[in-house]
Amino acid sequence: GNAWGAAVDLFGSGASRLGRARGDLGELSRVFPELRRAPGFIEPAEVADPRVAQFRLFEVFSRFMREQTADEPWLVVLDDLHWADKPTLDLLVFVARELPQMRVLVVGTFRDQELARTEPLVEALFELSRSGGFQRFNLVGLTREEVGDYIGRSTGIAAPVALTDRVF
């Protein structure tokens, strides 16, 4: 799916700043279909070469992010990247090159055990590591005891063994 489309709330805090991106609404509607309802929306022209079309879209999206975060930083969380499609990962890699000039922190999560089956993610991680601003943190699951401790701290009561076992 399109993780980026879900990551940005254009009709929330970003709606007041959409005016700056007005010229790019047509291209941005490829990522945010909701923009087709914007007043004065003009359907973007079709581009014959898919590589040119993708580059154009990525460039417009990157510029949009840069403009939107000039006054207010963003935190973008992309969960389950092991399920992301290749175009979404390509967009992530493209935008990552621009991140040093933006006030954006992108956090992506994925399961290591899924990497063997997700070649596009392996390629994207390689490209991200080459970009320099990428940091990888390996997290492991909690032990049964840690789950019980967490439940106890969160609720203020000792977790029953059956509940701890079930959650674990």
PDB file of N, CA, C and O in Angstrom, residues 14-23 68:
ATOM      1  N   GLY A  14      -2.047  20.589   8.076  1.00  0.00           N
ATOM      2  CA  GLY A  14      -1.422  20.979   6.813  1.00  0.00           C
ATOM      3  C   GLY A  14      -2.348  21.724   5.874  1.00  0.00           C
ATOM      4  O   GLY A  14      -1.896  22.358   4.929  1.00  0.00           O
ATOM      5  N   ALA A  15      -3.656  21.691   6.115  1.00  0.00           N
ATOM      6  CA  ALA A  15      -4.605  22.295   5.181  1.00  0.00           C
ATOM      7  C   ALA A  15      -4.380  23.788   5.022  1.00  0.00           C
ATOM      8  O   ALA A  15      -4.505  24.332   3.929  1.00  0.00           O
ATOM      9  N   SER A  16      -4.035  24.476   6.111  1.00  0.00           N
ATOM     10  CA  SER A  16      -3.859  25.920   6.022  1.00  0.00           C
ATOM     11  C   SER A  16      -2.654  26.298   5.174  1.00  0.00           C
ATOM     12  O   SER A  16      -2.585  27.419   4.689  1.00  0.00           O
ATOM     13  N   ARG A  17      -1.710  25.391   4.987  1.00  0.00           N
ATOM     14  CA  ARG A  17      -0.516  25.697   4.208  1.00  0.00           C
ATOM     15  C   ARG A  17      -0.556  25.136   2.798  1.00  0.00           C
ATOM     16  O   ARG A  17       0.398  25.247   2.063  1.00  0.00           O
ATOM     17  N   LEU A  18      -1.679  24.520   2.418  1.00  0.00           N
ATOM     18  CA  LEU A  18      -1.752  23.934   1.085  1.00  0.00           C
ATOM     19  C   LEU A  18      -1.635  24.984  -0.013  1.00  0.00           C
ATOM     20  O   LEU A  18      -1.250  24.672  -1.122  1.00  0.00           O
ATOM     21  N   GLY A  19      -1.951  26.214   0.304  1.00  0.00           N
ATOM     22  CA  GLY A  19      -1.871  27.267  -0.693  1.00  0.00           C
ATOM     23  C   GLY A  19      -0.496  27.364  -1.318  1.00  0.00           C
ATOM     24  O   GLY A  19      -0.350  27.639  -2.495  1.00  0.00           O
ATOM     25  N   ARG A  20       0.561  27.127  -0.522  1.00  0.00           N
ATOM     26  CA  ARG A  20       1.924  27.187  -1.041  1.00  0.00           C
ATOM     27  C   ARG A  20       2.158  26.131  -2.113  1.00  0.00           C
ATOM     28  O   ARG A  20       2.948  26.324  -3.010  1.00  0.00           O
ATOM     29  N   ALA A  21       1.476  25.009  -1.985  1.00  0.00           N
ATOM     30  CA  ALA A  21       1.684  23.902  -2.918  1.00  0.00           C
ATOM     31  C   ALA A  21       0.629  23.878  -4.018  1.00  0.00           C
ATOM     32  O   ALA A  21       0.546  22.931  -4.775  1.00  0.00           O
ATOM     33  N   ARG A  22      -0.180  24.903  -4.115  1.00  0.00           N
ATOM     34  CA  ARG A  22      -1.315  24.930  -5.041  1.00  0.00           C
ATOM     35  C   ARG A  22      -0.920  24.533  -6.456  1.00  0.00           C
ATOM     36  O   ARG A  22      -1.636  23.788  -7.117  1.00  0.00           O
ATOM     37  N   GLY A  23       0.221  24.971  -6.918  1.00  0.00           N
ATOM     38  CA  GLY A  23       0.652  24.620  -8.266  1.00  0.00           C
ATOM     39  C   GLY A  23       0.969  23.151  -8.442  1.00  0.00           C
ATOM     40  O   GLY A  23       0.989  22.635  -9.554  1.00  0.00           O
ATOM     41  N   GLN A  68       6.118  22.265   3.672  1.00  0.00           N
ATOM     42  CA  GLN A  68       5.224  22.047   4.801  1.00  0.00           C
ATOM     43  C   GLN A  68       5.959  22.023   6.136  1.00  0.00           C
ATOM     44  O   GLN A  68       5.385  22.353   7.167  1.00  0.00           O
TER      45      GLN A  68
END
